[in-house]
């Protein structure tokens, strides 16, 4: 079996984002990959159905990770997400001790799609900046496959 690439995992996160949209939520998805390359967990955005603005896909995944993966092992895991983690999600990823993040659509590209839509306010604070402010590093790769990651957002943010 051929090893999966970052792009393969990003595509899986994009599939989760499409499911989030189909389930009535904002189109964001995240997956956690273990050191062996296997999908350990996945999470959709549940901001709408959960009536909680903190229910981003990444924070949902971080909550699950903290229950399922011992803290001492989390640095060897990678969180793949359909879009660049926002400042809140980046902080959660950092505090959880996850060692690596890869994302599809950059925050700047997402803003181009959403504009000033009231359901997606944007902080112009890249995840790399948030992670760089910490005392332990988080390896970041992205943006990757931006045109594919944008597909679940098409026509979603129009009012």
Short mmCIF file of N, CA and C in Angstrom, two decimals:
data_model
loop_
_atom_site.label_atom_id
_atom_site.label_comp_id
_atom_site.label_asym_id
_atom_site.label_seq_id
_atom_site.Cartn_x
_atom_site.Cartn_y
_atom_site.Cartn_z
N UNK A 1 0.84 -1.18 0.00
CA UNK A 1 0.00 0.00 0.00
C UNK A 1 0.89 1.25 0.00
N UNK A 2 0.53 2.21 -0.83
CA UNK A 2 1.29 3.44 -0.93
C UNK A 2 0.95 4.37 0.23
N UNK A 3 1.98 4.99 0.78
CA UNK A 3 1.75 5.94 1.88
C UNK A 3 0.95 7.13 1.37
N UNK A 4 0.07 7.62 2.21
CA UNK A 4 -0.72 8.79 1.85
C UNK A 4 0.12 10.05 1.99
N UNK A 5 -0.23 11.05 1.20
CA UNK A 5 0.46 12.33 1.23
C UNK A 5 -0.37 13.35 2.00
N UNK A 6 0.24 14.49 2.28
CA UNK A 6 -0.51 15.58 2.92
C UNK A 6 -1.75 15.92 2.09
N UNK A 7 -1.59 15.93 0.78
CA UNK A 7 -2.72 16.26 -0.09
C UNK A 7 -3.85 15.24 0.03
N UNK A 8 -3.51 13.97 0.18
CA UNK A 8 -4.53 12.94 0.37
C UNK A 8 -5.34 13.21 1.63
N UNK A 9 -4.66 13.55 2.71
CA UNK A 9 -5.35 13.82 3.97
C UNK A 9 -6.16 15.11 3.90
N UNK A 10 -5.65 16.11 3.21
CA UNK A 10 -6.42 17.35 3.03
C UNK A 10 -7.72 17.03 2.30
N UNK A 11 -7.65 16.17 1.31
CA UNK A 11 -8.87 15.79 0.58
C UNK A 11 -9.87 15.12 1.52
N UNK A 12 -9.40 14.32 2.45
CA UNK A 12 -10.31 13.71 3.43
C UNK A 12 -10.95 14.79 4.31
N UNK A 13 -10.17 15.78 4.73
CA UNK A 13 -10.71 16.87 5.53
C UNK A 13 -11.73 17.68 4.72
N UNK A 14 -11.49 17.85 3.44
CA UNK A 14 -12.45 18.55 2.58
C UNK A 14 -13.75 17.77 2.49
N UNK A 15 -13.66 16.44 2.42
CA UNK A 15 -14.87 15.61 2.42
C UNK A 15 -15.66 15.82 3.71
N UNK A 16 -14.97 15.91 4.83
CA UNK A 16 -15.64 16.16 6.11
C UNK A 16 -16.31 17.54 6.08
N UNK A 17 -15.64 18.53 5.47
CA UNK A 17 -16.23 19.87 5.39
C UNK A 17 -17.51 19.85 4.56
N UNK A 18 -17.53 19.07 3.50
CA UNK A 18 -18.74 18.95 2.68
C UNK A 18 -19.87 18.30 3.47
N UNK A 19 -19.53 17.32 4.31
CA UNK A 19 -20.55 16.70 5.17
C UNK A 19 -21.09 17.70 6.19
N UNK A 20 -20.20 18.55 6.73
CA UNK A 20 -20.65 19.57 7.68
C UNK A 20 -21.71 20.45 7.03
N UNK A 21 -21.42 20.87 5.80
CA UNK A 21 -22.38 21.71 5.08
C UNK A 21 -23.69 20.95 4.87
N UNK A 22 -23.60 19.70 4.44
CA UNK A 22 -24.81 18.89 4.21
C UNK A 22 -25.61 18.70 5.49
N UNK A 23 -24.93 18.77 6.63
CA UNK A 23 -25.59 18.61 7.94
C UNK A 23 -26.07 19.94 8.51
N UNK A 24 -26.02 21.01 7.70
CA UNK A 24 -26.57 22.29 8.13
C UNK A 24 -25.60 23.20 8.85
N UNK A 25 -24.31 22.93 8.73
CA UNK A 25 -23.29 23.73 9.40
C UNK A 25 -22.39 24.43 8.40
N UNK A 26 -21.49 25.24 8.92
CA UNK A 26 -20.50 25.90 8.07
C UNK A 26 -19.56 24.84 7.50
N UNK A 27 -19.10 25.00 6.27
CA UNK A 27 -18.32 23.95 5.59
C UNK A 27 -16.85 23.89 6.00
N UNK A 28 -16.61 23.35 7.18
CA UNK A 28 -15.25 23.16 7.67
C UNK A 28 -15.15 21.76 8.25
N UNK A 29 -14.01 21.09 7.99
CA UNK A 29 -13.79 19.75 8.51
C UNK A 29 -12.34 19.55 8.88
N UNK A 30 -12.12 18.64 9.83
CA UNK A 30 -10.76 18.35 10.30
C UNK A 30 -10.63 16.87 10.62
N UNK A 31 -9.42 16.35 10.45
CA UNK A 31 -9.13 14.97 10.81
C UNK A 31 -7.81 14.92 11.58
N UNK A 32 -7.67 13.92 12.41
CA UNK A 32 -6.44 13.70 13.16
C UNK A 32 -5.80 12.42 12.65
N UNK A 33 -4.52 12.53 12.32
CA UNK A 33 -3.77 11.38 11.80
C UNK A 33 -2.71 11.00 12.81
N UNK A 34 -2.66 9.72 13.13
CA UNK A 34 -1.67 9.22 14.07
C UNK A 34 -0.31 9.02 13.43
N UNK A 35 0.69 8.71 14.24
CA UNK A 35 2.05 8.54 13.73
C UNK A 35 2.17 7.40 12.72
N UNK A 36 1.20 6.47 12.73
CA UNK A 36 1.22 5.35 11.78
C UNK A 36 0.53 5.69 10.47
N UNK A 37 0.00 6.93 10.34
CA UNK A 37 -0.66 7.34 9.11
C UNK A 37 -2.14 7.02 9.04
N UNK A 38 -2.68 6.48 10.11
CA UNK A 38 -4.10 6.13 10.13
C UNK A 38 -4.95 7.29 10.64
N UNK A 39 -6.17 7.40 10.08
CA UNK A 39 -7.13 8.38 10.57
C UNK A 39 -7.59 7.94 11.95
N UNK A 40 -7.38 8.79 12.94
CA UNK A 40 -7.75 8.47 14.31
C UNK A 40 -9.11 9.06 14.66
N UNK A 41 -9.33 10.32 14.28
CA UNK A 41 -10.57 11.03 14.59
C UNK A 41 -10.92 11.97 13.44
N UNK A 42 -12.18 12.35 13.36
CA UNK A 42 -12.58 13.40 12.44
C UNK A 42 -13.69 14.20 13.10
N UNK A 43 -13.79 15.47 12.69
CA UNK A 43 -14.80 16.35 13.28
C UNK A 43 -15.27 17.37 12.25
N UNK A 44 -16.55 17.63 12.29
CA UNK A 44 -17.16 18.65 11.47
C UNK A 44 -17.34 19.93 12.29
N UNK A 45 -17.53 21.02 11.61
CA UNK A 45 -17.99 22.24 12.24
C UNK A 45 -19.43 21.98 12.69
N UNK A 46 -19.77 22.38 13.92
CA UNK A 46 -21.14 22.23 14.42
C UNK A 46 -21.63 23.53 15.06
N UNK A 47 -21.16 24.65 14.54
CA UNK A 47 -21.54 25.96 15.07
C UNK A 47 -23.06 26.15 15.04
N UNK A 48 -23.69 25.81 13.93
CA UNK A 48 -25.13 26.03 13.78
C UNK A 48 -25.94 25.01 14.55
N UNK A 49 -25.68 23.73 14.30
CA UNK A 49 -26.50 22.69 14.95
C UNK A 49 -26.21 22.59 16.45
N UNK A 50 -25.02 22.98 16.87
CA UNK A 50 -24.68 22.97 18.29
C UNK A 50 -24.95 24.29 18.98
N UNK A 51 -25.35 25.30 18.21
CA UNK A 51 -25.64 26.63 18.75
C UNK A 51 -24.51 27.13 19.64
N UNK A 52 -23.26 26.98 19.14
CA UNK A 52 -22.08 27.38 19.92
C UNK A 52 -21.01 27.85 18.94
N UNK A 53 -20.66 29.12 19.02
CA UNK A 53 -19.70 29.69 18.08
C UNK A 53 -18.30 29.10 18.23
N UNK A 54 -18.03 28.38 19.30
CA UNK A 54 -16.71 27.76 19.46
C UNK A 54 -16.64 26.36 18.86
N UNK A 55 -17.71 25.89 18.29
CA UNK A 55 -17.75 24.54 17.73
C UNK A 55 -17.17 24.46 16.32
N UNK A 56 -16.02 25.08 16.12
CA UNK A 56 -15.31 24.94 14.85
C UNK A 56 -14.83 23.50 14.72
N UNK A 57 -14.60 23.05 13.51
CA UNK A 57 -14.16 21.67 13.29
C UNK A 57 -12.89 21.36 14.09
N UNK A 58 -11.95 22.30 14.08
CA UNK A 58 -10.67 22.05 14.77
C UNK A 58 -10.84 21.99 16.28
N UNK A 59 -11.65 22.88 16.86
CA UNK A 59 -11.84 22.83 18.32
C UNK A 59 -12.62 21.58 18.71
N UNK A 60 -13.59 21.19 17.88
CA UNK A 60 -14.29 19.92 18.14
C UNK A 60 -13.30 18.76 18.13
N UNK A 61 -12.39 18.77 17.16
CA UNK A 61 -11.40 17.70 17.05
C UNK A 61 -10.42 17.74 18.23
N UNK A 62 -10.02 18.91 18.64
CA UNK A 62 -9.12 19.04 19.79
C UNK A 62 -9.78 18.46 21.05
N UNK A 63 -11.05 18.77 21.27
CA UNK A 63 -11.76 18.22 22.43
C UNK A 63 -11.74 16.69 22.40
N UNK A 64 -12.02 16.13 21.23
CA UNK A 64 -12.02 14.67 21.09
C UNK A 64 -10.62 14.11 21.30
N UNK A 65 -9.62 14.79 20.75
CA UNK A 65 -8.23 14.34 20.88
C UNK A 65 -7.80 14.29 22.33
N UNK A 66 -8.17 15.30 23.09
CA UNK A 66 -7.78 15.34 24.50
C UNK A 66 -8.38 14.19 25.29
N UNK A 67 -9.50 13.66 24.84
CA UNK A 67 -10.12 12.51 25.50
C UNK A 67 -9.52 11.18 25.03
N UNK A 68 -9.05 11.15 23.77
CA UNK A 68 -8.66 9.88 23.16
C UNK A 68 -7.15 9.62 23.09
N UNK A 69 -6.35 10.67 23.10
CA UNK A 69 -4.92 10.51 22.89
C UNK A 69 -4.17 11.07 24.10
N UNK A 70 -3.32 10.26 24.73
CA UNK A 70 -2.55 10.77 25.88
C UNK A 70 -1.73 12.00 25.50
N UNK A 71 -1.66 12.94 26.41
CA UNK A 71 -0.93 14.18 26.15
C UNK A 71 0.51 13.91 25.72
N UNK A 72 1.13 12.91 26.30
CA UNK A 72 2.53 12.62 25.99
C UNK A 72 2.74 12.14 24.55
N UNK A 73 1.68 11.77 23.85
CA UNK A 73 1.79 11.26 22.48
C UNK A 73 1.36 12.25 21.41
N UNK A 74 0.70 13.34 21.78
CA UNK A 74 0.05 14.22 20.80
C UNK A 74 1.01 14.93 19.85
N UNK A 75 2.25 15.16 20.25
CA UNK A 75 3.20 15.84 19.37
C UNK A 75 3.48 15.03 18.10
N UNK A 76 3.24 13.72 18.15
CA UNK A 76 3.50 12.88 16.98
C UNK A 76 2.28 12.78 16.05
N UNK A 77 1.23 13.53 16.34
CA UNK A 77 0.00 13.52 15.54
C UNK A 77 -0.07 14.76 14.65
N UNK A 78 -0.82 14.62 13.55
CA UNK A 78 -1.04 15.74 12.64
C UNK A 78 -2.53 16.01 12.53
N UNK A 79 -2.89 17.28 12.64
CA UNK A 79 -4.25 17.72 12.42
C UNK A 79 -4.33 18.30 11.02
N UNK A 80 -5.18 17.71 10.19
CA UNK A 80 -5.42 18.19 8.83
C UNK A 80 -6.78 18.87 8.83
N UNK A 81 -6.83 20.03 8.22
CA UNK A 81 -8.06 20.79 8.21
C UNK A 81 -8.32 21.41 6.85
N UNK A 82 -9.59 21.53 6.52
CA UNK A 82 -9.96 22.02 5.20
C UNK A 82 -9.58 23.48 4.98
N UNK A 83 -9.52 24.26 6.05
CA UNK A 83 -9.16 25.68 5.98
C UNK A 83 -8.16 26.00 7.08
N UNK A 84 -7.39 27.04 6.88
CA UNK A 84 -6.41 27.46 7.89
C UNK A 84 -7.10 27.69 9.23
N UNK A 85 -6.55 27.13 10.30
CA UNK A 85 -7.17 27.34 11.61
C UNK A 85 -7.18 28.82 11.99
N UNK A 86 -8.31 29.26 12.54
CA UNK A 86 -8.42 30.63 13.02
C UNK A 86 -7.59 30.77 14.30
N UNK A 87 -7.55 31.96 14.84
CA UNK A 87 -6.76 32.21 16.06
C UNK A 87 -7.25 31.35 17.22
N UNK A 88 -8.56 31.21 17.39
CA UNK A 88 -9.11 30.40 18.48
C UNK A 88 -8.69 28.94 18.31
N UNK A 89 -8.85 28.41 17.11
CA UNK A 89 -8.51 27.02 16.85
C UNK A 89 -7.01 26.78 16.96
N UNK A 90 -6.23 27.73 16.48
CA UNK A 90 -4.77 27.61 16.60
C UNK A 90 -4.36 27.54 18.07
N UNK A 91 -4.97 28.37 18.89
CA UNK A 91 -4.68 28.32 20.32
C UNK A 91 -5.04 26.97 20.92
N UNK A 92 -6.20 26.44 20.55
CA UNK A 92 -6.62 25.13 21.06
C UNK A 92 -5.66 24.03 20.62
N UNK A 93 -5.25 24.08 19.36
CA UNK A 93 -4.30 23.09 18.83
C UNK A 93 -2.98 23.18 19.61
N UNK A 94 -2.53 24.40 19.80
CA UNK A 94 -1.27 24.62 20.54
C UNK A 94 -1.38 24.07 21.96
N UNK A 95 -2.44 24.44 22.69
CA UNK A 95 -2.58 24.00 24.08
C UNK A 95 -2.77 22.49 24.19
N UNK A 96 -3.33 21.88 23.16
CA UNK A 96 -3.50 20.42 23.19
C UNK A 96 -2.18 19.69 22.96
N UNK A 97 -1.19 20.40 22.40
CA UNK A 97 0.12 19.77 22.19
C UNK A 97 0.23 18.98 20.90
N UNK A 98 -0.66 19.24 19.95
CA UNK A 98 -0.58 18.57 18.65
C UNK A 98 0.62 19.14 17.91
N UNK A 99 1.47 18.28 17.36
CA UNK A 99 2.74 18.73 16.83
C UNK A 99 2.76 19.25 15.42
N UNK A 100 1.72 18.96 14.65
CA UNK A 100 1.78 19.35 13.23
C UNK A 100 0.38 19.65 12.73
N UNK A 101 0.29 20.66 11.85
CA UNK A 101 -0.97 21.06 11.22
C UNK A 101 -0.73 21.22 9.73
N UNK A 102 -1.68 20.76 8.94
CA UNK A 102 -1.68 21.02 7.50
C UNK A 102 -3.09 21.45 7.13
N UNK A 103 -3.17 22.46 6.26
CA UNK A 103 -4.49 22.99 5.92
C UNK A 103 -4.64 23.22 4.42
N UNK A 104 -5.90 23.27 4.00
CA UNK A 104 -6.22 23.49 2.61
C UNK A 104 -6.28 24.97 2.26
N UNK A 105 -7.41 25.58 2.50
CA UNK A 105 -7.67 26.97 2.09
C UNK A 105 -7.09 27.94 3.12
N UNK A 106 -6.30 28.90 2.65
CA UNK A 106 -5.74 29.92 3.54
C UNK A 106 -6.84 30.86 4.03
N UNK A 107 -6.64 31.42 5.21
CA UNK A 107 -7.59 32.38 5.79
C UNK A 107 -7.85 33.55 4.83
N UNK A 108 -6.82 34.01 4.17
CA UNK A 108 -6.99 35.13 3.23
C UNK A 108 -7.87 34.74 2.05
N UNK A 109 -7.73 33.52 1.56
CA UNK A 109 -8.57 33.04 0.46
C UNK A 109 -10.01 32.82 0.94
N UNK A 110 -10.17 32.36 2.17
CA UNK A 110 -11.51 32.19 2.74
C UNK A 110 -12.20 33.55 2.82
N UNK A 111 -11.47 34.57 3.27
CA UNK A 111 -12.06 35.91 3.36
C UNK A 111 -12.52 36.40 1.99
N UNK A 112 -11.77 36.07 0.95
CA UNK A 112 -12.18 36.45 -0.40
C UNK A 112 -13.52 35.81 -0.77
N UNK A 113 -13.77 34.60 -0.27
CA UNK A 113 -15.04 33.92 -0.54
C UNK A 113 -16.18 34.45 0.31
N UNK A 114 -15.89 34.77 1.57
CA UNK A 114 -16.95 35.15 2.51
C UNK A 114 -17.18 36.65 2.56
N UNK A 115 -16.16 37.43 2.21
CA UNK A 115 -16.29 38.88 2.32
C UNK A 115 -16.58 39.27 3.75
N UNK A 116 -17.57 40.10 3.93
CA UNK A 116 -17.91 40.54 5.29
C UNK A 116 -19.16 39.84 5.79
N UNK A 117 -19.34 38.58 5.40
CA UNK A 117 -20.52 37.83 5.83
C UNK A 117 -20.57 37.77 7.35
N UNK A 118 -21.70 38.11 7.94
CA UNK A 118 -21.78 38.17 9.41
C UNK A 118 -21.55 36.83 10.10
N UNK A 119 -21.75 35.72 9.41
CA UNK A 119 -21.54 34.41 10.04
C UNK A 119 -20.09 33.96 9.97
N UNK A 120 -19.22 34.71 9.32
CA UNK A 120 -17.82 34.32 9.27
C UNK A 120 -16.91 35.54 9.46
N UNK A 121 -16.97 36.13 10.65
CA UNK A 121 -16.04 37.24 10.89
C UNK A 121 -14.61 36.70 10.85
N UNK A 122 -13.69 37.53 10.43
CA UNK A 122 -12.32 37.08 10.23
C UNK A 122 -11.35 37.90 11.07
N UNK A 123 -10.42 37.21 11.70
CA UNK A 123 -9.28 37.85 12.34
C UNK A 123 -8.10 37.64 11.41
N UNK A 124 -7.46 38.69 11.03
CA UNK A 124 -6.30 38.58 10.14
C UNK A 124 -5.08 38.19 10.97
N UNK A 125 -5.09 36.94 11.42
CA UNK A 125 -4.03 36.44 12.27
C UNK A 125 -3.69 35.02 11.83
N UNK A 126 -2.71 34.87 10.96
CA UNK A 126 -2.37 33.54 10.44
C UNK A 126 -2.00 32.55 11.56
N UNK A 127 -2.29 31.29 11.34
CA UNK A 127 -1.98 30.28 12.36
C UNK A 127 -0.49 30.22 12.65
N UNK A 128 0.33 30.44 11.67
CA UNK A 128 1.79 30.43 11.91
C UNK A 128 2.19 31.50 12.93
N UNK A 129 1.51 32.64 12.89
CA UNK A 129 1.80 33.72 13.84
C UNK A 129 1.41 33.30 15.26
N UNK A 130 0.25 32.69 15.39
CA UNK A 130 -0.21 32.21 16.70
C UNK A 130 0.77 31.17 17.24
N UNK A 131 1.12 30.19 16.43
CA UNK A 131 2.02 29.14 16.88
C UNK A 131 3.41 29.68 17.21
N UNK A 132 3.88 30.65 16.45
CA UNK A 132 5.21 31.22 16.67
C UNK A 132 5.31 31.97 18.00
N UNK A 133 4.17 32.39 18.54
CA UNK A 133 4.16 33.10 19.81
C UNK A 133 4.33 32.15 21.01
N UNK A 134 4.27 30.86 20.76
CA UNK A 134 4.39 29.88 21.83
C UNK A 134 5.83 29.47 22.09
N UNK A 135 6.00 28.71 23.14
CA UNK A 135 7.35 28.24 23.51
C UNK A 135 7.69 26.89 22.91
N UNK A 136 6.70 26.19 22.39
CA UNK A 136 6.96 24.93 21.68
C UNK A 136 6.44 25.08 20.26
N UNK A 137 7.17 24.57 19.33
CA UNK A 137 6.81 24.75 17.93
C UNK A 137 5.69 23.83 17.48
N UNK A 138 4.97 24.29 16.49
CA UNK A 138 3.99 23.48 15.77
C UNK A 138 4.39 23.58 14.30
N UNK A 139 4.67 22.46 13.68
CA UNK A 139 5.03 22.43 12.26
C UNK A 139 3.76 22.69 11.44
N UNK A 140 3.84 23.60 10.48
CA UNK A 140 2.68 23.96 9.67
C UNK A 140 2.99 23.76 8.19
N UNK A 141 2.04 23.17 7.49
CA UNK A 141 2.14 23.04 6.03
C UNK A 141 0.83 23.52 5.43
N UNK A 142 0.91 24.40 4.50
CA UNK A 142 -0.28 24.91 3.84
C UNK A 142 -0.05 26.33 3.38
N UNK A 143 -0.87 26.80 2.51
CA UNK A 143 -2.09 26.18 2.01
C UNK A 143 -1.81 25.09 0.97
N UNK A 144 -2.70 24.13 0.92
CA UNK A 144 -2.63 23.01 -0.02
C UNK A 144 -4.00 22.81 -0.67
N UNK A 145 -4.02 22.63 -1.95
CA UNK A 145 -5.25 22.31 -2.68
C UNK A 145 -6.35 23.35 -2.45
N UNK A 146 -5.97 24.62 -2.52
CA UNK A 146 -6.95 25.68 -2.22
C UNK A 146 -8.18 25.63 -3.11
N UNK A 147 -8.02 25.36 -4.39
CA UNK A 147 -9.20 25.35 -5.27
C UNK A 147 -10.16 24.22 -4.88
N UNK A 148 -9.63 23.08 -4.49
CA UNK A 148 -10.48 21.97 -4.03
C UNK A 148 -11.13 22.30 -2.69
N UNK A 149 -10.36 22.91 -1.80
CA UNK A 149 -10.89 23.25 -0.47
C UNK A 149 -11.97 24.32 -0.55
N UNK A 150 -11.96 25.11 -1.60
CA UNK A 150 -12.97 26.17 -1.76
C UNK A 150 -14.32 25.63 -2.23
N UNK A 151 -14.34 24.45 -2.80
CA UNK A 151 -15.58 23.92 -3.39
C UNK A 151 -16.75 23.87 -2.40
N UNK A 152 -16.60 23.34 -1.17
CA UNK A 152 -17.75 23.30 -0.26
C UNK A 152 -18.26 24.70 0.13
N UNK A 153 -17.46 25.73 -0.09
CA UNK A 153 -17.85 27.09 0.27
C UNK A 153 -18.63 27.80 -0.85
N UNK A 154 -18.60 27.25 -2.04
CA UNK A 154 -19.27 27.89 -3.18
C UNK A 154 -20.74 28.10 -2.87
N UNK A 155 -21.20 29.32 -3.02
CA UNK A 155 -22.59 29.71 -2.80
C UNK A 155 -23.06 29.56 -1.36
N UNK A 156 -22.20 29.17 -0.45
CA UNK A 156 -22.62 29.02 0.95
C UNK A 156 -22.76 30.38 1.63
N UNK A 157 -21.84 31.28 1.37
CA UNK A 157 -21.77 32.54 2.11
C UNK A 157 -22.56 33.67 1.47
N UNK A 158 -23.30 33.37 0.42
CA UNK A 158 -24.13 34.42 -0.19
C UNK A 158 -25.37 34.61 0.64
N UNK A 159 -25.74 35.86 0.87
CA UNK A 159 -26.92 36.11 1.69
C UNK A 159 -28.12 36.44 0.85
#
